């Protein structure tokens, strides 16, 4: 009887080390929500969120002072990549896990050393140097490249929707071919990840997703020794959060998280001399601020509210990345065509 049940104890301990598929999916969802959450945090304008086409918004600092802070809007993905690299490198060095994995009590273990018993070293030494840098690249650089490719794909689709062909060079044709194949590659990747999750669910593999397999690691639950090692760091972090959200410090928190309302645009008053050479009356309000002619194919720039000719504003925004009147940082996806009964 004892010999027959001995293997159950050993197998139970090995199974308990493996996280459930729900824990794996939860930590993946948490990391995917960090980027849009941070983007939403900087969308606030005067206490309210600005709703713009495509889920994008002009940053508060860029609105208040475009000449000084417009780079925050233009290079948001690069700024997030830099912050993500520092965050993930810190957690990989300290807790042998990413930010989201550590949040759910998981750690990364080298697949090659998974069969051998874990040494009595700090958890920061469980990952080899090679696995550490592989994990860092796949955690930060891979999502950054995916976001940039999706942005280029969306811009290409907008140009095709408006039947605009600015360049037909060989590089442009190769880029269009890559963009056409990108959705199929993404679908194949998601299918491979789903199959590997099914294999992990049925115990056929110990690696939870393809990115972990490429990094040469797998996920495991933190042991008692690991928790003791991280107890001091977690305690300090918990006390900081308690202070940050305490009622005594609400005024200090509001002063840190509330931004001043940006000043109104400086070019709201129209110059009467601009209409002297025009063939229409100023009351008609149908002039394009760029070409100073009657608008054709009217298009509004959602970041500032001004209306232009589509061809004028598309070329200007594509090259300058800002509103020609207000100076607000803008992108081609912020253009919204106006379909009036007169046209």
Short mmCIF file of C-alpha atoms in Angstrom, two decimals:
data_model
loop_
_atom_site.label_atom_id
_atom_site.label_comp_id
_atom_site.label_asym_id
_atom_site.label_seq_id
_atom_site.Cartn_x
_atom_site.Cartn_y
_atom_site.Cartn_z
CA UNK A 1 0.00 0.00 0.00
CA UNK A 2 2.74 2.47 0.98
CA UNK A 3 4.82 1.57 -2.07
CA UNK A 4 1.77 1.96 -4.33
CA UNK A 5 1.03 5.44 -2.97
CA UNK A 6 4.60 6.71 -2.85
CA UNK A 7 4.56 7.90 -6.44
CA UNK A 8 1.39 9.91 -5.80
CA UNK A 9 3.17 12.17 -3.30
CA UNK A 10 6.06 12.87 -5.65
CA UNK A 11 3.81 13.46 -8.64
CA UNK A 12 1.55 15.71 -6.58
CA UNK A 13 4.48 17.90 -5.59
CA UNK A 14 5.57 18.23 -9.21
CA UNK A 15 2.05 19.06 -10.34
CA UNK A 16 1.64 21.71 -7.62
CA UNK A 17 4.72 23.47 -8.95
CA UNK A 18 3.06 23.93 -12.34
CA UNK A 19 0.71 26.95 -12.56
CA UNK A 20 -2.80 26.46 -13.86
CA UNK A 21 -3.77 27.64 -17.33
CA UNK A 22 -5.94 30.32 -15.74
CA UNK A 23 -2.94 31.81 -13.94
CA UNK A 24 -0.98 31.85 -17.19
CA UNK A 25 -3.80 33.58 -19.08
CA UNK A 26 -4.32 36.06 -16.24
CA UNK A 27 -0.70 37.22 -16.22
CA UNK A 28 -0.72 37.54 -20.02
CA UNK A 29 -3.88 39.67 -19.89
CA UNK A 30 -2.37 41.90 -17.21
CA UNK A 31 0.70 42.68 -19.30
CA UNK A 32 -1.39 43.35 -22.42
CA UNK A 33 -3.48 45.88 -20.46
CA UNK A 34 -0.51 47.93 -19.23
CA UNK A 35 0.16 49.72 -22.54
CA UNK A 36 -3.43 50.97 -23.19
CA UNK A 37 -3.84 51.79 -19.50
CA UNK A 38 -0.77 54.03 -19.57
CA UNK A 39 -1.94 55.61 -22.82
CA UNK A 40 -5.35 56.30 -21.24
CA UNK A 41 -3.70 57.83 -18.18
CA UNK A 42 -2.11 60.53 -20.31
CA UNK A 43 -5.29 61.18 -22.31
CA UNK A 44 -6.96 63.09 -19.50
CA UNK A 45 -7.72 66.68 -20.39
CA UNK A 46 -9.30 68.84 -17.77
CA UNK A 47 -10.60 65.82 -15.85
CA UNK A 48 -12.26 64.19 -18.88
CA UNK A 49 -10.94 61.76 -21.47
CA UNK A 50 -10.71 63.02 -25.03
CA UNK A 51 -12.31 60.59 -27.47
CA UNK A 52 -10.58 60.49 -30.82
CA UNK A 53 -10.79 58.16 -33.79
CA UNK A 54 -8.71 55.00 -33.39
CA UNK A 55 -8.44 55.26 -29.62
CA UNK A 56 -5.64 57.84 -29.89
CA UNK A 57 -5.52 61.21 -28.12
CA UNK A 58 -3.19 64.19 -27.96
CA UNK A 59 -1.09 64.19 -24.85
CA UNK A 60 -1.85 66.86 -22.28
CA UNK A 61 1.69 68.16 -22.23
CA UNK A 62 1.84 68.16 -26.02
CA UNK A 63 -1.39 70.16 -26.14
CA UNK A 64 -0.24 72.74 -23.62
CA UNK A 65 3.19 73.26 -25.20
CA UNK A 66 3.56 71.57 -28.62
CA UNK A 67 7.02 72.95 -29.34
CA UNK A 68 8.47 71.46 -26.15
CA UNK A 69 6.48 68.27 -25.43
CA UNK A 70 5.29 67.11 -28.86
CA UNK A 71 7.96 64.38 -28.85
CA UNK A 72 5.95 62.58 -26.13
CA UNK A 73 3.19 62.05 -28.67
CA UNK A 74 5.42 61.21 -31.61
CA UNK A 75 7.65 58.74 -29.76
CA UNK A 76 5.18 57.27 -27.28
CA UNK A 77 5.93 53.67 -28.35
CA UNK A 78 9.67 54.21 -27.97
CA UNK A 79 9.17 55.85 -24.57
CA UNK A 80 7.01 52.93 -23.44
CA UNK A 81 9.65 50.49 -24.73
CA UNK A 82 12.33 52.23 -22.65
CA UNK A 83 10.18 52.14 -19.50
CA UNK A 84 9.17 48.53 -20.16
CA UNK A 85 12.81 47.48 -20.57
CA UNK A 86 13.74 48.99 -17.22
CA UNK A 87 10.70 47.48 -15.47
CA UNK A 88 11.09 43.97 -16.87
CA UNK A 89 14.86 43.95 -16.39
CA UNK A 90 14.37 44.88 -12.73
CA UNK A 91 11.86 42.10 -12.08
CA UNK A 92 13.87 39.52 -14.04
CA UNK A 93 16.97 40.38 -12.02
CA UNK A 94 15.24 40.45 -8.64
CA UNK A 95 12.48 37.83 -8.83
CA UNK A 96 13.35 35.78 -11.94
CA UNK A 97 9.99 36.73 -13.48
CA UNK A 98 8.34 39.48 -15.46
CA UNK A 99 6.19 42.13 -13.81
CA UNK A 100 2.90 40.32 -14.47
CA UNK A 101 4.32 36.89 -13.61
CA UNK A 102 5.62 38.14 -10.29
CA UNK A 103 2.24 39.75 -9.59
CA UNK A 104 0.58 36.31 -9.78
CA UNK A 105 3.28 34.53 -7.77
CA UNK A 106 5.09 32.88 -10.69
CA UNK A 107 8.75 32.63 -11.66
CA UNK A 108 10.76 31.56 -14.70
CA UNK A 109 12.82 28.38 -14.58
CA UNK A 110 15.30 27.31 -17.24
CA UNK A 111 13.90 24.37 -19.18
CA UNK A 112 17.31 22.68 -19.34
CA UNK A 113 17.66 22.79 -15.55
CA UNK A 114 14.05 21.86 -14.84
CA UNK A 115 14.89 18.19 -14.18
CA UNK A 116 17.61 18.97 -11.62
CA UNK A 117 16.69 20.13 -8.10
CA UNK A 118 16.78 23.87 -7.55
CA UNK A 119 19.89 25.04 -5.67
CA UNK A 120 19.70 27.05 -2.47
CA UNK A 121 20.56 30.33 -4.15
CA UNK A 122 18.61 33.59 -4.33
CA UNK A 123 15.85 33.55 -6.90
CA UNK A 124 17.71 36.10 -9.03
CA UNK A 125 20.29 33.39 -9.87
CA UNK A 126 17.80 30.81 -11.15
CA UNK A 127 17.88 32.27 -14.67
CA UNK A 128 21.07 32.06 -16.67
CA UNK A 129 22.43 35.17 -18.34
CA UNK A 130 21.38 33.87 -21.76
CA UNK A 131 17.82 33.13 -20.63
CA UNK A 132 17.64 36.51 -18.92
CA UNK A 133 18.42 38.47 -22.09
CA UNK A 134 16.24 36.24 -24.25
CA UNK A 135 13.33 36.79 -21.90
CA UNK A 136 13.93 40.54 -21.84
CA UNK A 137 13.95 40.81 -25.64
CA UNK A 138 10.84 38.68 -26.09
CA UNK A 139 8.97 40.53 -23.33
CA UNK A 140 9.71 44.06 -24.57
CA UNK A 141 11.03 44.18 -28.13
CA UNK A 142 8.60 41.67 -29.66
CA UNK A 143 5.44 43.59 -28.56
CA UNK A 144 7.05 46.86 -29.71
CA UNK A 145 7.67 45.49 -33.21
CA UNK A 146 4.11 44.12 -33.35
CA UNK A 147 2.63 47.52 -32.41
CA UNK A 148 4.74 49.34 -35.02
CA UNK A 149 3.75 46.86 -37.75
CA UNK A 150 0.08 47.22 -36.85
CA UNK A 151 0.40 51.02 -37.03
CA UNK A 152 2.02 50.85 -40.48
CA UNK A 153 -0.69 48.41 -41.60
CA UNK A 154 -3.44 50.77 -40.40
CA UNK A 155 -1.82 53.71 -42.20
CA UNK A 156 -1.54 51.68 -45.38
CA UNK A 157 -5.22 50.74 -45.18
CA UNK A 158 -6.19 54.40 -44.77
CA UNK A 159 -4.23 55.33 -47.88
CA UNK A 160 -5.92 52.55 -49.84
CA UNK A 161 -9.36 53.60 -48.61
CA UNK A 162 -8.83 57.11 -49.99
CA UNK A 163 -7.16 55.77 -53.17
CA UNK A 164 -3.86 57.54 -52.51
CA UNK A 165 -0.66 56.16 -54.09
CA UNK A 166 2.17 58.43 -53.02
CA UNK A 167 4.99 56.07 -53.93
CA UNK A 168 5.21 52.98 -56.14
CA UNK A 169 8.88 52.13 -55.71
CA UNK A 170 10.22 48.64 -55.14
CA UNK A 171 10.56 49.26 -51.41
CA UNK A 172 6.93 50.39 -51.27
CA UNK A 173 5.76 47.27 -53.11
CA UNK A 174 7.79 45.02 -50.81
CA UNK A 175 6.33 46.78 -47.79
CA UNK A 176 2.81 46.28 -49.09
CA UNK A 177 3.53 42.59 -49.64
CA UNK A 178 4.76 42.25 -46.07
CA UNK A 179 1.69 44.05 -44.78
CA UNK A 180 -0.58 41.73 -46.75
CA UNK A 181 1.12 38.67 -45.23
CA UNK A 182 1.22 40.10 -41.71
CA UNK A 183 -2.40 39.17 -40.75
CA UNK A 184 -1.82 35.57 -41.87
CA UNK A 185 1.42 35.36 -39.88
CA UNK A 186 -0.36 36.77 -36.85
CA UNK A 187 -3.17 34.24 -37.20
CA UNK A 188 -0.69 31.38 -37.49
CA UNK A 189 1.13 32.60 -34.38
CA UNK A 190 -2.10 32.80 -32.37
CA UNK A 191 -3.04 29.33 -33.56
CA UNK A 192 0.32 27.93 -32.46
CA UNK A 193 -0.06 29.59 -29.06
CA UNK A 194 -3.55 28.10 -28.66
CA UNK A 195 -2.31 24.61 -29.58
CA UNK A 196 0.57 24.86 -27.10
CA UNK A 197 -1.83 25.96 -24.37
CA UNK A 198 -3.99 22.92 -25.10
CA UNK A 199 -0.93 20.66 -24.91
CA UNK A 200 0.03 22.25 -21.60
CA UNK A 201 -3.53 21.83 -20.32
CA UNK A 202 -3.40 18.09 -21.02
CA UNK A 203 0.13 17.69 -19.64
CA UNK A 204 1.85 17.03 -22.97
CA UNK A 205 4.34 19.89 -22.49
CA UNK A 206 5.68 21.99 -19.61
CA UNK A 207 6.10 25.20 -21.62
CA UNK A 208 3.07 27.46 -21.51
CA UNK A 209 3.44 29.51 -24.72
CA UNK A 210 5.79 29.87 -27.74
CA UNK A 211 7.56 32.94 -26.34
CA UNK A 212 8.62 31.00 -23.26
CA UNK A 213 9.79 28.15 -25.50
CA UNK A 214 11.90 30.57 -27.56
CA UNK A 215 13.40 31.98 -24.35
CA UNK A 216 14.21 28.46 -23.10
CA UNK A 217 12.24 28.84 -19.87
CA UNK A 218 8.96 27.73 -18.32
CA UNK A 219 6.71 29.13 -15.61
CA UNK A 220 6.50 27.68 -12.10
CA UNK A 221 4.94 28.74 -8.83
CA UNK A 222 7.05 30.46 -6.20
CA UNK A 223 8.13 28.10 -3.42
CA UNK A 224 8.27 28.85 0.30
CA UNK A 225 11.95 29.77 0.11
CA UNK A 226 11.24 32.12 -2.78
CA UNK A 227 8.48 33.84 -0.83
CA UNK A 228 10.78 34.34 2.15
CA UNK A 229 13.38 35.86 -0.14
CA UNK A 230 10.85 38.33 -1.58
CA UNK A 231 9.03 39.07 1.67
CA UNK A 232 10.96 42.23 2.51
CA UNK A 233 10.56 43.73 -0.97
CA UNK A 234 6.84 42.93 -1.05
CA UNK A 235 6.34 44.42 2.41
CA UNK A 236 7.94 47.71 1.39
CA UNK A 237 5.85 47.86 -1.77
CA UNK A 238 2.66 47.15 0.17
CA UNK A 239 3.34 49.92 2.68
CA UNK A 240 3.95 52.36 -0.15
CA UNK A 241 0.63 51.46 -1.80
CA UNK A 242 -1.18 51.81 1.52
CA UNK A 243 0.26 55.29 1.94
CA UNK A 244 -0.46 56.26 -1.66
CA UNK A 245 -4.17 55.34 -1.47
CA UNK A 246 -4.77 56.43 2.14
CA UNK A 247 -7.40 59.09 2.81
CA UNK A 248 -4.86 61.34 4.56
CA UNK A 249 -2.86 61.71 1.36
CA UNK A 250 -5.69 62.18 -1.16
CA UNK A 251 -4.86 65.85 -1.61
CA UNK A 252 -1.23 65.02 -2.32
CA UNK A 253 -2.23 62.29 -4.77
CA UNK A 254 -4.60 64.64 -6.60
CA UNK A 255 -1.88 67.25 -6.91
CA UNK A 256 0.42 64.64 -8.45
CA UNK A 257 -2.08 63.07 -10.85
CA UNK A 258 -4.12 66.10 -11.98
CA UNK A 259 -2.83 68.11 -14.93
CA UNK A 260 -3.70 71.75 -15.60
CA UNK A 261 -6.13 72.45 -18.41
CA UNK A 262 -4.31 73.42 -21.62
CA UNK A 263 -4.81 77.00 -22.83
CA UNK A 264 -7.30 77.66 -25.66
CA UNK A 265 -6.05 77.86 -29.27
CA UNK A 266 -4.41 81.14 -30.20
CA UNK A 267 -5.82 81.36 -33.73
CA UNK A 268 -9.56 81.41 -33.14
CA UNK A 269 -9.95 84.96 -34.50
CA UNK A 270 -9.93 85.08 -38.28
CA UNK A 271 -8.03 87.80 -40.07
CA UNK A 272 -10.46 89.88 -42.21
CA UNK A 273 -7.67 90.63 -44.69
CA UNK A 274 -7.51 86.94 -45.58
CA UNK A 275 -10.91 87.23 -47.26
CA UNK A 276 -10.19 90.28 -49.40
CA UNK A 277 -8.82 88.24 -52.30
CA UNK A 278 -11.39 85.47 -51.95
CA UNK A 279 -14.48 85.14 -54.10
CA UNK A 280 -16.75 84.25 -51.17
CA UNK A 281 -18.00 86.09 -48.13
CA UNK A 282 -16.39 85.51 -44.72
CA UNK A 283 -19.76 84.42 -43.36
CA UNK A 284 -19.75 81.43 -45.69
CA UNK A 285 -16.95 79.91 -43.61
CA UNK A 286 -15.88 77.53 -46.35
CA UNK A 287 -12.24 78.49 -46.81
CA UNK A 288 -9.36 76.05 -46.30
CA UNK A 289 -6.76 77.52 -43.89
CA UNK A 290 -3.95 76.02 -45.99
CA UNK A 291 -4.75 76.88 -49.62
CA UNK A 292 -7.06 79.87 -48.82
CA UNK A 293 -9.63 78.61 -51.34
CA UNK A 294 -13.07 77.10 -51.17
CA UNK A 295 -12.74 73.70 -49.55
CA UNK A 296 -13.08 70.58 -51.68
CA UNK A 297 -13.63 67.20 -50.03
CA UNK A 298 -13.89 68.78 -46.57
CA UNK A 299 -12.03 66.96 -43.81
CA UNK A 300 -11.83 67.85 -40.12
CA UNK A 301 -8.69 67.32 -38.04
CA UNK A 302 -10.09 65.85 -34.82
CA UNK A 303 -7.19 66.98 -32.64
CA UNK A 304 -7.95 70.69 -33.23
CA UNK A 305 -11.42 70.85 -34.87
CA UNK A 306 -10.33 72.84 -37.93
CA UNK A 307 -11.65 71.88 -41.39
CA UNK A 308 -9.41 71.66 -44.47
CA UNK A 309 -9.32 70.25 -47.96
CA UNK A 310 -8.49 66.57 -47.68
CA UNK A 311 -5.54 66.69 -50.08
CA UNK A 312 -4.06 69.74 -48.34
CA UNK A 313 -4.34 68.47 -44.78
CA UNK A 314 -3.35 64.87 -45.58
CA UNK A 315 -0.06 65.92 -47.18
CA UNK A 316 0.67 68.42 -44.40
CA UNK A 317 -0.07 66.04 -41.50
CA UNK A 318 1.80 63.17 -43.14
CA UNK A 319 4.95 65.29 -43.42
CA UNK A 320 4.73 67.62 -40.39
CA UNK A 321 2.82 65.43 -37.87
CA UNK A 322 0.96 68.44 -36.45
CA UNK A 323 -2.03 70.73 -37.01
CA UNK A 324 -1.08 73.67 -39.28
CA UNK A 325 -3.24 76.12 -37.26
CA UNK A 326 -3.02 75.07 -33.61
CA UNK A 327 0.28 73.17 -33.73
CA UNK A 328 -1.18 70.15 -31.91
CA UNK A 329 0.63 66.86 -32.71
CA UNK A 330 -1.53 64.91 -35.17
CA UNK A 331 -1.50 61.75 -37.26
CA UNK A 332 -3.29 60.82 -40.53
CA UNK A 333 -5.73 58.63 -38.60
CA UNK A 334 -7.04 61.78 -36.89
CA UNK A 335 -8.57 62.97 -40.19
CA UNK A 336 -12.36 62.61 -40.47
CA UNK A 337 -14.12 63.31 -43.77
CA UNK A 338 -17.28 65.43 -43.70
CA UNK A 339 -20.17 64.40 -45.95
CA UNK A 340 -22.42 67.47 -46.23
CA UNK A 341 -25.64 67.62 -48.31
CA UNK A 342 -24.05 70.30 -50.51
CA UNK A 343 -21.44 67.83 -51.76
#
